Short mmCIF file of C-alpha atoms and ligand atoms in Angstrom, two decimals:
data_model
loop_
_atom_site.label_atom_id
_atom_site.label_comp_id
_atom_site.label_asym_id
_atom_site.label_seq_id
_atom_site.Cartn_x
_atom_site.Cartn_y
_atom_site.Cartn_z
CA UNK A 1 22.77 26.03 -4.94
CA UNK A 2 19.64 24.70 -3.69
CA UNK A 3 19.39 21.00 -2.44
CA UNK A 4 17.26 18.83 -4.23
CA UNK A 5 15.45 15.32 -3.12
CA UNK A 6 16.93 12.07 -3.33
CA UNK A 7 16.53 10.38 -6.02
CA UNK A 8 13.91 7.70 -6.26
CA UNK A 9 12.03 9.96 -3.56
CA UNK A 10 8.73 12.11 -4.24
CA UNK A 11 7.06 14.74 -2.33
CA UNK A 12 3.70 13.94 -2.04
CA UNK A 13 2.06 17.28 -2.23
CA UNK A 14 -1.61 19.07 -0.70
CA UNK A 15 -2.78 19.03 -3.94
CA UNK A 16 -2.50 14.70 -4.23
CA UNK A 17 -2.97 13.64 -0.50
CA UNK A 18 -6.30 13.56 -0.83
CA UNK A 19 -6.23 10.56 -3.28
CA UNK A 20 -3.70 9.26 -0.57
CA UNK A 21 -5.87 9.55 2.35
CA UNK A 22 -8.51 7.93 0.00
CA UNK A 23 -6.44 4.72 -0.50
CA UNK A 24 -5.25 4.74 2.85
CA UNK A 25 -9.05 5.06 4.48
CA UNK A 26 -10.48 2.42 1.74
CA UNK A 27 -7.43 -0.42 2.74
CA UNK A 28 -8.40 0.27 6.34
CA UNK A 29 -12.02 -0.20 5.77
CA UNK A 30 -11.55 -3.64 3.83
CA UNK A 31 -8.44 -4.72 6.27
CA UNK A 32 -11.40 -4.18 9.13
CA UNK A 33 -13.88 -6.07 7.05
CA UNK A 34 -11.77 -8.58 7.20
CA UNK A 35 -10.80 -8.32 10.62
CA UNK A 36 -6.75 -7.43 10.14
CA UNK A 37 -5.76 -4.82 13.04
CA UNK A 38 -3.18 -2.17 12.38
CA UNK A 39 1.01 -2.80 13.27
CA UNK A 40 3.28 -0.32 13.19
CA UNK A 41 6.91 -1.15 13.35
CA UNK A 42 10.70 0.59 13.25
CA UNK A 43 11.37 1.92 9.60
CA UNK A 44 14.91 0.46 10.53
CA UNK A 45 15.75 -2.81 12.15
CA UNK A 46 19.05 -4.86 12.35
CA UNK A 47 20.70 -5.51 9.20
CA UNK A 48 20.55 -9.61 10.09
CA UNK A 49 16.72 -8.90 9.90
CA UNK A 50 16.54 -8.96 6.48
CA UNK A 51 19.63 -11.15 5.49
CA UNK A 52 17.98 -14.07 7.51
CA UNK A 53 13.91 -13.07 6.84
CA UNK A 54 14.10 -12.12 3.21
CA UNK A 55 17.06 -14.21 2.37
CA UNK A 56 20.66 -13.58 1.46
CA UNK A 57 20.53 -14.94 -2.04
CA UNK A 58 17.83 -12.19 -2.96
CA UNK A 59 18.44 -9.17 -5.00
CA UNK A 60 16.98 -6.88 -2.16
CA UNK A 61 19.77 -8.34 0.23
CA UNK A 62 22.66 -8.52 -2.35
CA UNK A 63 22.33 -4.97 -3.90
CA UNK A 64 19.46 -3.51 -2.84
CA UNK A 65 19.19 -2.37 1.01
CA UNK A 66 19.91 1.11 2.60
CA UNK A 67 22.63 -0.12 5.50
CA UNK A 68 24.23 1.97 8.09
CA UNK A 69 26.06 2.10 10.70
CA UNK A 70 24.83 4.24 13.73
CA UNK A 71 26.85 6.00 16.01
CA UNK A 72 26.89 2.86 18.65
CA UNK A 73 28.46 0.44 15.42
CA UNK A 74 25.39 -1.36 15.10
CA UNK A 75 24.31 -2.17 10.93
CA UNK A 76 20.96 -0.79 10.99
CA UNK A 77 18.87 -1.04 7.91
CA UNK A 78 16.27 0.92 6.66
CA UNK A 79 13.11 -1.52 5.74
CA UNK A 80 12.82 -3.07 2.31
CA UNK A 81 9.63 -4.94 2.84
CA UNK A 82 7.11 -5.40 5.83
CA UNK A 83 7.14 -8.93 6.89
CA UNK A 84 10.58 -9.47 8.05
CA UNK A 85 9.94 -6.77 10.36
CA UNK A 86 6.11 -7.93 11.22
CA UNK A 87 7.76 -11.76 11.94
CA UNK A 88 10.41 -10.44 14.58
CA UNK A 89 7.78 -8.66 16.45
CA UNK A 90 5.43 -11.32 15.97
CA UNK A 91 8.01 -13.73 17.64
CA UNK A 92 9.44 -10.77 20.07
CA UNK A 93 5.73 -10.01 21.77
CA UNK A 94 5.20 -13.98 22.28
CA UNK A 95 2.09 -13.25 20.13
CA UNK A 96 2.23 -16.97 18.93
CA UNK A 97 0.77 -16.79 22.50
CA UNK A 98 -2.48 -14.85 22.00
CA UNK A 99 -5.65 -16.22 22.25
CA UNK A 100 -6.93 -14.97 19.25
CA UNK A 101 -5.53 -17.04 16.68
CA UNK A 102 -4.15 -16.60 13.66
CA UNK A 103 -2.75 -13.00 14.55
CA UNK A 104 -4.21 -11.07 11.25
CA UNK A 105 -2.06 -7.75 10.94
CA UNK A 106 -2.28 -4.82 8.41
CA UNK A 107 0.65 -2.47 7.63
CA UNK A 108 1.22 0.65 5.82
CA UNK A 109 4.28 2.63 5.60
CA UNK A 110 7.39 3.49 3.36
CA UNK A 111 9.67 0.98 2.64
CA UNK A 112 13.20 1.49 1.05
CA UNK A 113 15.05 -0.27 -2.47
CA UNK A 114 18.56 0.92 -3.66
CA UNK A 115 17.35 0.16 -7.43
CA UNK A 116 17.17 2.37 -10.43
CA UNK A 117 14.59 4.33 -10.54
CA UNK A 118 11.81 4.89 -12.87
CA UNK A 119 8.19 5.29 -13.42
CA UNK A 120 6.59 2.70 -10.47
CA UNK A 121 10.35 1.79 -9.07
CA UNK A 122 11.18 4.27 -7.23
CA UNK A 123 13.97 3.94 -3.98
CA UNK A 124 11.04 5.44 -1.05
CA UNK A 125 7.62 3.56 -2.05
CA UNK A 126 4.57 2.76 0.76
CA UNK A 127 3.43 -0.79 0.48
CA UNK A 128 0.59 -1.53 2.47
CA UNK A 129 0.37 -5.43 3.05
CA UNK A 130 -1.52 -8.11 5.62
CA UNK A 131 0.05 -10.93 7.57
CA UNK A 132 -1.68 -13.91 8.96
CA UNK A 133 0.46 -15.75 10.62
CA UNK A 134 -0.87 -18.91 13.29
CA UNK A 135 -2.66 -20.95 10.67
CA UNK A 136 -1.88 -23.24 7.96
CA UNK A 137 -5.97 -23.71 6.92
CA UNK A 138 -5.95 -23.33 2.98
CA UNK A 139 -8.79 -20.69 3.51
CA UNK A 140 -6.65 -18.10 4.91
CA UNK A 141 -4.58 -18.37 1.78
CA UNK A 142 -8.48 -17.84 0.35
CA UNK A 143 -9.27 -14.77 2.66
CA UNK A 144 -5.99 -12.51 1.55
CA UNK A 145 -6.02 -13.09 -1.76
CA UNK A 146 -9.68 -12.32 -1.31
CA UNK A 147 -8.86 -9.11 0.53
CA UNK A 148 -6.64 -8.04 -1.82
CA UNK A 149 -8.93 -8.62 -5.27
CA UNK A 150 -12.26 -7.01 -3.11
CA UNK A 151 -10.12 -3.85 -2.21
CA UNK A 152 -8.80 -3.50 -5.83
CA UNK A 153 -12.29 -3.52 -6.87
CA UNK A 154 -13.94 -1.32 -4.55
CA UNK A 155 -11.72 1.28 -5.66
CA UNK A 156 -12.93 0.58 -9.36
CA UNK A 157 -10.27 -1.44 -11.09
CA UNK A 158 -11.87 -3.94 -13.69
CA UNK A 159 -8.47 -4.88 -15.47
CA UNK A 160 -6.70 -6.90 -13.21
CA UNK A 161 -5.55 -10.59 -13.38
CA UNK A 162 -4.84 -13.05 -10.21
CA UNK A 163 -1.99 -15.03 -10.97
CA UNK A 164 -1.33 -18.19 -8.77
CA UNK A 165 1.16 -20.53 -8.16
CA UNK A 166 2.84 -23.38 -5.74
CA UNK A 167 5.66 -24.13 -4.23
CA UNK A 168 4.82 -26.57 -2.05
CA UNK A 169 6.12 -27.70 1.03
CA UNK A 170 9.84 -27.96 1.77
CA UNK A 171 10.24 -31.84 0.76
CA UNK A 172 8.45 -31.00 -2.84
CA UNK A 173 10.49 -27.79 -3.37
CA UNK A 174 13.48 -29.73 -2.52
CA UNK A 175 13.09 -32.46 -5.14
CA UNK A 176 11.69 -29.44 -7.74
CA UNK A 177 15.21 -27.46 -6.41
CA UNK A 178 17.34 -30.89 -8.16
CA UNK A 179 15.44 -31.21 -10.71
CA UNK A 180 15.95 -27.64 -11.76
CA UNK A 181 19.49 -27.88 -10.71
CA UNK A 182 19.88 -31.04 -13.27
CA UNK A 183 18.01 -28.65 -16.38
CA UNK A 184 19.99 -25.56 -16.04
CA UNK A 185 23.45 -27.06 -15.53
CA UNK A 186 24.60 -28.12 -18.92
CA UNK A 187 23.79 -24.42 -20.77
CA UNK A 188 24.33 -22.50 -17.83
CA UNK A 189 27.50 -20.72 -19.37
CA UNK A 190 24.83 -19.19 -21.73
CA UNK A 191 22.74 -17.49 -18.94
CA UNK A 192 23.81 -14.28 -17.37
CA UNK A 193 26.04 -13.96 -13.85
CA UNK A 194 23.73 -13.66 -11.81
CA UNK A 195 21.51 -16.56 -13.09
CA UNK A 196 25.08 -18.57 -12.79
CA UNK A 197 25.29 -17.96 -9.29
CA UNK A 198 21.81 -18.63 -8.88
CA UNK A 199 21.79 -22.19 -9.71
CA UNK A 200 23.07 -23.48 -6.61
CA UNK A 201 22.12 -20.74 -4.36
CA UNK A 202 18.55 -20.26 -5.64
CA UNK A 203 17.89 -22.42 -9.31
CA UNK A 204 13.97 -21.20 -8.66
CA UNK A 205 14.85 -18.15 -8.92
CA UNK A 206 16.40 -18.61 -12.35
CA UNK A 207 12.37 -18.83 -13.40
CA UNK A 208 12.18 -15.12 -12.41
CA UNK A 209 14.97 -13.63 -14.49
CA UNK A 210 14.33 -11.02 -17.38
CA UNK A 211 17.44 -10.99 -19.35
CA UNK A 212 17.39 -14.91 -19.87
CA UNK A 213 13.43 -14.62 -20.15
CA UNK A 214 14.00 -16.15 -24.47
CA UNK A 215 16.68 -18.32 -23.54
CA UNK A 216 15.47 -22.14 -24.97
CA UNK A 217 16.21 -23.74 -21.84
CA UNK A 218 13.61 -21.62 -20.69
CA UNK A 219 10.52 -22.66 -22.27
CA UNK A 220 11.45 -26.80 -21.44
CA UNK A 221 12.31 -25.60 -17.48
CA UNK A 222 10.12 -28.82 -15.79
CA UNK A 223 7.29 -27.03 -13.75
CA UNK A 224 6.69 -27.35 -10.25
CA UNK A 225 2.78 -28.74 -10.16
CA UNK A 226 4.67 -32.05 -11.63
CA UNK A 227 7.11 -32.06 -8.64
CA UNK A 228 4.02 -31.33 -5.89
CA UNK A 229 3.73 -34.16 -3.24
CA UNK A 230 0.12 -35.57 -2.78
CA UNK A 231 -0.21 -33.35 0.73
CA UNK A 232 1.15 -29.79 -1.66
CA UNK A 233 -1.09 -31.04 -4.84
CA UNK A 234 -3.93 -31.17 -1.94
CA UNK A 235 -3.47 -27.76 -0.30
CA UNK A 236 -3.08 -26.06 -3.89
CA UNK A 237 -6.55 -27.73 -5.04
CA UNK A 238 -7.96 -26.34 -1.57
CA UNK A 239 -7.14 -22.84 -1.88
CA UNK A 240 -8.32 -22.72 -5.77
CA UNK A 241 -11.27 -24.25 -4.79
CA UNK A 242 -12.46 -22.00 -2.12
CA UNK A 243 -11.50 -19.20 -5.07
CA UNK A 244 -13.59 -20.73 -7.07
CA UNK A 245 -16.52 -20.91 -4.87
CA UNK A 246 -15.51 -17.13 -3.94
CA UNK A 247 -16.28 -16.24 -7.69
CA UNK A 248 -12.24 -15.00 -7.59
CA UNK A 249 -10.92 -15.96 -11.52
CA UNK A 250 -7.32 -16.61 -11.62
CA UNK A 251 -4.69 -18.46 -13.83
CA UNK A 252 -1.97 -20.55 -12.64
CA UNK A 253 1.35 -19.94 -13.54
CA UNK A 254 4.12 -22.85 -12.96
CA UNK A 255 6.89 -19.65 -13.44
CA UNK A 256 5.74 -17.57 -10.26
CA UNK A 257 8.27 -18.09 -8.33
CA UNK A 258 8.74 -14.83 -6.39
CA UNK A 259 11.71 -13.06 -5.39
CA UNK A 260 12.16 -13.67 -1.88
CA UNK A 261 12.99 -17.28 -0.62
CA UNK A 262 11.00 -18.01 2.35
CA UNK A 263 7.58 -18.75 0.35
CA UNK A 264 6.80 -22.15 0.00
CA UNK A 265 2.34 -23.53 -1.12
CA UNK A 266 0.39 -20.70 -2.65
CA UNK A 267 2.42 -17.96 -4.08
CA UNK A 268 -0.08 -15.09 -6.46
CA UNK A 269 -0.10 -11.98 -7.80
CA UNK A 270 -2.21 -9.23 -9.11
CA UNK A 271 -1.46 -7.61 -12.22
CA UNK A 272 -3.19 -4.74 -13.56
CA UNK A 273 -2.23 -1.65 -15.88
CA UNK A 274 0.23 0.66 -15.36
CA UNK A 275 3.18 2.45 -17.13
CA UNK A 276 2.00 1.69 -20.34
CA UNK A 277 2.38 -1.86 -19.87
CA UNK A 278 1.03 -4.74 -17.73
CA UNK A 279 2.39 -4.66 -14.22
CA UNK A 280 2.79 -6.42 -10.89
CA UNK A 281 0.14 -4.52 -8.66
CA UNK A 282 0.85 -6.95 -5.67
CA UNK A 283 2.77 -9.58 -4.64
CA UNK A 284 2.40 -12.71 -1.68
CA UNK A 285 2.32 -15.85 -0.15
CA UNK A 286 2.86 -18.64 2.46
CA UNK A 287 5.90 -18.64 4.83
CA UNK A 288 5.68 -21.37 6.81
CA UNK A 289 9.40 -21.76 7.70
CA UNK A 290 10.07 -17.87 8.09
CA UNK A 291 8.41 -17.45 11.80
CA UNK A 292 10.88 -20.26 13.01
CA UNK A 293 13.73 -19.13 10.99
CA UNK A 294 13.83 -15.75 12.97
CA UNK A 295 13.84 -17.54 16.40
CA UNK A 296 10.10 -18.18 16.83
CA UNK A 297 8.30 -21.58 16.90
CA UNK A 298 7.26 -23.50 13.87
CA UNK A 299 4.22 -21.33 13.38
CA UNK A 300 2.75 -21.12 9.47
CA UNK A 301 2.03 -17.51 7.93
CA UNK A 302 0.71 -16.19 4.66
CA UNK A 303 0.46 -12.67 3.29
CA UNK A 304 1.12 -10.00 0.77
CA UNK A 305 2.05 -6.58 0.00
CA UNK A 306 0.89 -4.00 -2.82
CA UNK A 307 2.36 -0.62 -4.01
CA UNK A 308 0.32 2.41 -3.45
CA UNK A 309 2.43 4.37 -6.28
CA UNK A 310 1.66 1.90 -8.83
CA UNK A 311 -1.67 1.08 -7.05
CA UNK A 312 -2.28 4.83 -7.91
CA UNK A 313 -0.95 4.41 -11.63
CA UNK A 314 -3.23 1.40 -12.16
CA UNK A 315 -6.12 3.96 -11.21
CA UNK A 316 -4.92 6.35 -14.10
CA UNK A 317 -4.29 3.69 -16.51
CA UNK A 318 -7.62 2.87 -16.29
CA UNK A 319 -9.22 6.07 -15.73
CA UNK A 320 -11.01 5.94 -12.51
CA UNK A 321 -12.02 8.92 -10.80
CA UNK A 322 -11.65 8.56 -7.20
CA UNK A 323 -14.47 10.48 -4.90
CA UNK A 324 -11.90 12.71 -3.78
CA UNK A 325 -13.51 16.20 -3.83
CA UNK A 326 -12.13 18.29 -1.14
CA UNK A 327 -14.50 20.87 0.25
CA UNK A 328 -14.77 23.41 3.11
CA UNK A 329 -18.33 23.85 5.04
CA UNK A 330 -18.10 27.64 5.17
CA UNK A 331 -15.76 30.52 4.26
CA UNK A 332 -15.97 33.68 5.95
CA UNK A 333 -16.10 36.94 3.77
CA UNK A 334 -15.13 39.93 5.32
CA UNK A 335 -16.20 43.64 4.47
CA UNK A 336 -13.99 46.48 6.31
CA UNK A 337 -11.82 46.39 9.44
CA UNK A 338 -14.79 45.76 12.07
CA UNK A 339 -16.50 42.97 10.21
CA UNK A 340 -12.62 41.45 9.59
CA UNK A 341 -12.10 42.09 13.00
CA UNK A 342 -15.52 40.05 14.18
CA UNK A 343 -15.04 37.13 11.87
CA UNK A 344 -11.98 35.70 13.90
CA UNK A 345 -14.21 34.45 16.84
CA UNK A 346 -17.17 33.62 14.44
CA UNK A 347 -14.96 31.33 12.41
CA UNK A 348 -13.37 29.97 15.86
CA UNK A 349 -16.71 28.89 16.85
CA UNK A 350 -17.51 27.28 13.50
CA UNK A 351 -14.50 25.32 14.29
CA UNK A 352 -15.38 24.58 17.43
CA UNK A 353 -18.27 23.17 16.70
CA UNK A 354 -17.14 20.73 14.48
CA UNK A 355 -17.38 22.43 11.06
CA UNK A 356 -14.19 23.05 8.84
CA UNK A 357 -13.92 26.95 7.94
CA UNK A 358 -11.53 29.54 6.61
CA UNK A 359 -11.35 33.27 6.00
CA UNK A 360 -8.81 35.36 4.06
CA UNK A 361 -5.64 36.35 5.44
CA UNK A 362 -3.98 38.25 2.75
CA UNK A 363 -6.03 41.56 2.91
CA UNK A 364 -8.12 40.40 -0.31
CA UNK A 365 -10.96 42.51 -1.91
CA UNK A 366 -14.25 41.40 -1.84
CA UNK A 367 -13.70 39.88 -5.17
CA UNK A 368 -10.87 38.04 -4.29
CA UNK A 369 -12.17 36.81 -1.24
CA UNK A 370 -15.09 34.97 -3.41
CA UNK A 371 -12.55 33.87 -5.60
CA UNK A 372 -10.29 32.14 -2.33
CA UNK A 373 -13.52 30.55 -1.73
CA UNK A 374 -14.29 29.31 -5.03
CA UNK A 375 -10.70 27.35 -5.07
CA UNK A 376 -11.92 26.21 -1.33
CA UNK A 377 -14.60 24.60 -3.12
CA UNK A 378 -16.47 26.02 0.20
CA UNK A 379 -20.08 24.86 0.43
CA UNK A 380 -21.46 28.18 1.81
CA UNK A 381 -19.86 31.25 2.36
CA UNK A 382 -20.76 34.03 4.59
CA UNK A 383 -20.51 37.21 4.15
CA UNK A 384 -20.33 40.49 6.93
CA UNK A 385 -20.07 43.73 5.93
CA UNK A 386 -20.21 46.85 8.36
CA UNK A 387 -24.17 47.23 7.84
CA UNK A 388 -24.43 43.60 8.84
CA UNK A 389 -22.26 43.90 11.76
CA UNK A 390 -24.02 46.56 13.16
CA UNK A 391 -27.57 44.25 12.94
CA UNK A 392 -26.03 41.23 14.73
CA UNK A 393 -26.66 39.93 11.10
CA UNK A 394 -24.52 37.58 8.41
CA UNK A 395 -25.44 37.18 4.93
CA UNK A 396 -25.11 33.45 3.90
CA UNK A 397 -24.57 31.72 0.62
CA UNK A 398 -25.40 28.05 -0.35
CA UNK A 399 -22.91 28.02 -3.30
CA UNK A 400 -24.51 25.03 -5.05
CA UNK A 401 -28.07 26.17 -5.61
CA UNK A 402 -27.12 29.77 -4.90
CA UNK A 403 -29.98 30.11 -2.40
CA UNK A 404 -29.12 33.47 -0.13
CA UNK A 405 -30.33 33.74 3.49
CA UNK A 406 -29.83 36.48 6.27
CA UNK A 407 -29.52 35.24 9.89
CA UNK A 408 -28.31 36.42 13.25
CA UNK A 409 -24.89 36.07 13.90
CA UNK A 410 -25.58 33.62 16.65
CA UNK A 411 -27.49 31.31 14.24
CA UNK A 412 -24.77 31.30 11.87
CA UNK A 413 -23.37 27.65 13.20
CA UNK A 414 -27.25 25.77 13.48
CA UNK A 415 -28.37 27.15 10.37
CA UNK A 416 -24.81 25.82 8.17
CA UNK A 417 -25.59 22.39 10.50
CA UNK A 418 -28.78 21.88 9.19
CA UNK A 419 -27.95 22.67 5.54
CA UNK A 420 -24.72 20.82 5.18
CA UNK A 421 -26.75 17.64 6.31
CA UNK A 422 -29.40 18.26 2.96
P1 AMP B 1 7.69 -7.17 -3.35
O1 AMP B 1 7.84 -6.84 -1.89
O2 AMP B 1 8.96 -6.99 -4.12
O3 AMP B 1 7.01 -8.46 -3.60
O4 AMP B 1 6.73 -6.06 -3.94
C1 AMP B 1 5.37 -6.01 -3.70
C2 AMP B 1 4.80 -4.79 -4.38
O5 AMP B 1 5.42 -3.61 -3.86
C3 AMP B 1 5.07 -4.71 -5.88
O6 AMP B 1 4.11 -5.40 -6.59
C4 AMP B 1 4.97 -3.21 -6.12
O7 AMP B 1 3.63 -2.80 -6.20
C5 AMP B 1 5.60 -2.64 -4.86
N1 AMP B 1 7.02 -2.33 -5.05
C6 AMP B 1 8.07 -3.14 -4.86
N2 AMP B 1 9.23 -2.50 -5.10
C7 AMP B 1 8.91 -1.25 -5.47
C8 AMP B 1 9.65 -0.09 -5.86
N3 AMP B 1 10.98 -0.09 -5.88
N4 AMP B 1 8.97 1.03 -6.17
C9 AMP B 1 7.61 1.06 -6.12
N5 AMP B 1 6.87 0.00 -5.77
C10 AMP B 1 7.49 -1.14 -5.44
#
C-alpha cells in the first residue's frame, strides 16, 4: 500500500510555486518598505513556550498543539503561531538592548494546528506575520495595520474589510473581565462546556464562540469601549485617527476579542472572501504584557499574522490574476547526434552567463522538441542542425513576433542579451 500525506497537509507542487514565490517576494517587498527585517526561528520550541505566550486557557493550547517528547524527555512542540517564538528570542538575544528601537521583525514559515481540517483550516498552514515590539506609540499600531491593508492591495484585493477593536490596558480589561463575569453567570447552564469553563478562566473569550453565537445573552453582552479608562479611550482614538488620516476605512467591532489572551489596546482584523463565505484573512494586535511574561522586561509589542492558503483563496474568490508567467530565455533544439552533442556546452554557457535555458533530454523529434519548448513558454529557441554545425552557425527564434535570425555560434549569448532586454 502506498503511504499517503497527513492529513491537513498539502504538497505544494511546480506547477503552483510560482504564485507562492509571488506572495512570498511581494510580503518581502512591502515588509522592506516598511522597514521589518527577516527572523527565522525553530519550527519547534519548548512546550511551556506556548502554554505561557499564547495562554493556557486557549483552544490552540488545550486541544490544538503537536507535542512530543524527544529522545532526551524534553516536551517539544511544533509551532502554532509566530510570536511566542519571535518574543523568546526577542528576550533571549537581549534585543530589548539594540539601538535601533522598536525591533520591527517579519516572519514566514509553516506553523502547525491539531484541528479539523477543511477548505482554509488545514493542520500545516504558512502564516507570514510582523512584530514590533519596543514601542507603545499608537502609530505603530497605525504602521502594521497599514502594512497589512497596502500589501493586500498591491496584490489586487478590493473586497476586504478592517475590523478594529480594544481591549485596553490591563486595569480596563480587568473591570470589563467582572463585568462580563456578572452577565454570563446567571444563564451560563445554557451555553456550551467550553463557554462554561470559560467564564472564569477567560469570560472575553465567551464573545468569540460560534455555537452560542444566537444565544440572547449574547446580543445584551456590555461592550468593552464602555469599560475603556480615559488613558485606553485615548490610545484607541489615536490609532483610528492616524487611520483615518492614512485614508485606511475600518469598522469597530466591541465583539473582537481574539483568541489568544495576551492582547490587550488595538486588536483588528482583515476579512476578505474566501470559501464561499466571508473570512478572517488576518489576525493581530498589542501585547504589552507578553514580552515580560516570558522573562523579558516590561517592553510593549504589537503585530499580526495572515494565512497564505486563504490569502491565496481570497485571490481566487475574487479573481485576480497574479503576474505569474513562468518563462525560459532560450531552449536549445537539437538536430542529429553532433548538433545534440554541441548543444551541452552552448547551453552551459547560456547558463553561465546568467540566462535560464534548457534542451531536451528524452531523445525527442524535432517536433517534439518545439513542442517541450512551447510548454517552457521559452522566449527564443535555437535551433542546430548538422548543416549549421558545420558553419559555426545557430538558427534563432524570437517566439513572440516569430522574427528568425542566423548567427555564429559564439554570438548566440549577446545576441539573446540584447533581445530579451526589448
Ligand atoms: P491566528 O494566529 O489564529 O490569529 O490566525 C491568523 C491567521 O492565520 C488566520 O486569519 C488565518 O489566515 C491563518 N490560520 C490560522 N489557523 C489556520 C489554519 N488552521 N489553517 C489555515 N490558516 C490558518
Amino acid at each position: 500500500m502506498s503511504i499517503k500525506i497527513p492529513r491537513g497537509t498539502q504538497d505544494i507542487l511546480p506547477n503552483d510555486i510560482s504564485i507562492w514565490q509571488y506572495i512570498e517576494e511581494q510580503a518581502r517587498l512591502v515588509f522592506k518598505q516598511f522597514n521589518y527585517q527577516e527572523i527565522r526561528t525553530p519550527i519547534f520550541e519548548s512546550t511551556e513556550l506556548f502554554q505561557r505566550g499564547v495562554g493556557d486557557s486557549t483552544d490552540i493550547v488545550q486541544k490544538e498543539m503537536y507535542t512530543f517528547e524527544d529522545r532526551g524527555g524534553r516536551s517539544l512542540t511544533l509551532r502554532p503561531e509566530g510570536t511566542a517564538s519571535i518574543v523568546r528570542s526577542f528576550v533571549e538575544n537581549k534585543m530589548f538592548g539594540l539601538p535601533n528601537q522598536p525591533v520591527k521583525l517579519y516572519y514566514i514559515g509553516p506553523m502547525f494546528r491539531y484541528e479539523r481540517p477543511q477548505s482554509g483550516r488545514s493542520r500545516q498552514f504558512t502564516q507570514i506575520g510582523v512584530e514590533a515590539i519596543g514601542s507603545s506609540d499608537p502609530a505603530i499600531d497605525a504602521e502594521v495595520i497599514a502594512l497589512a491593508m497596502t500589501f493586500y492591495r498591491n496584490l489586487g484585493l478590493k473586497k476586504l474589510t478592517l475590523v478594529l477593536n480594544s481591549l485596553g490596558d490591563p486595569e480596563s480589561r480587568q473591570t470589563y473581565r467582572q463585568a462580563l463575569i456578572d452577565h454570563f453567570k446567571p444563564s451560563i447552564d445554557e451555553f456550551c462546556p467550553d463557554c462554561q469553563k470559560r467564564l472564569e478562566q477567560n469570560p472575553l473569550r465567551i464573545l468569540d464562540c460560534k455555537v452560542d453565537r444566537e444565544h440572547p445573552a449574547m446580543k445584551t453582552a456590555p461592550s468593552i469601549l464602555d469599560f475603556l479608562n480615559s488613558e485606553s479611550k485615548a490610545y484607541f482614538d489615536q490609532v483610528k485617527k492616524m487611520l483615518d488620516d492614512m485614508g485606511i476605512d475600518y469598522v469597530v467591532d466591541p465583539n473582537l476579542v481574539r483568541g489568544l489572551d495576551y492582547y490587550n489596546h488595538t486588536t483588528f482584523e482583515i476579512m476578505g472572501e474566501g470559501f464561499g463565505a466571508i473570512t478572517t484573512l488576518l489576525g493581530g494586535g498589542r501585547y504589552n504584557g507578553l514580552v515580560s511574561e516570558l522573562g523579558g522586561p516590561e517592553v510593549p509589542g504589537v503585530g499580526f499574522a495572515f494565512g497564505a492558503e486563504r490569502l491565496l483563496l481570497a485571490l481566487q474568490a475574487e479573481n485576480v490574476k497574479l503576474p505569474v508567467n513562468e518563462t525560459l530565455d532560450c531552449f536549445l533544439v537539437a538536430i542529429g547526434d553532433k548538433a545534440k552533442e554541441r548543444t551541452v556546452p552552448i547551453l552551459f554557457n547560456l547558463r553561465k552567463a546568467g540566462l535560464s535555458a534548457d534542451k531536451d533530454y528524452m531523445d525527442r523529434k524535432v517536433k517534439g522538441q518545439f513542442k517541450q519548448a512551447d510548454r517552457l513558454n521559452a522566449r527564443f529557441v535555437a535551433t542546430l542542425g548538422e548543416t549549421e554545425l558545420e558553419q559555426n552557425v545557430i538558427n534563432v527564434k524570437n517566439m513572440a513576433t516569430g522574427e528568425e535570425a542566423q548567427i555564429a555560434i559564439n554570438e548566440l549569448e549577446a545576441y539573446l542579451q540584447k533581445h530579451l532586454k526589448r
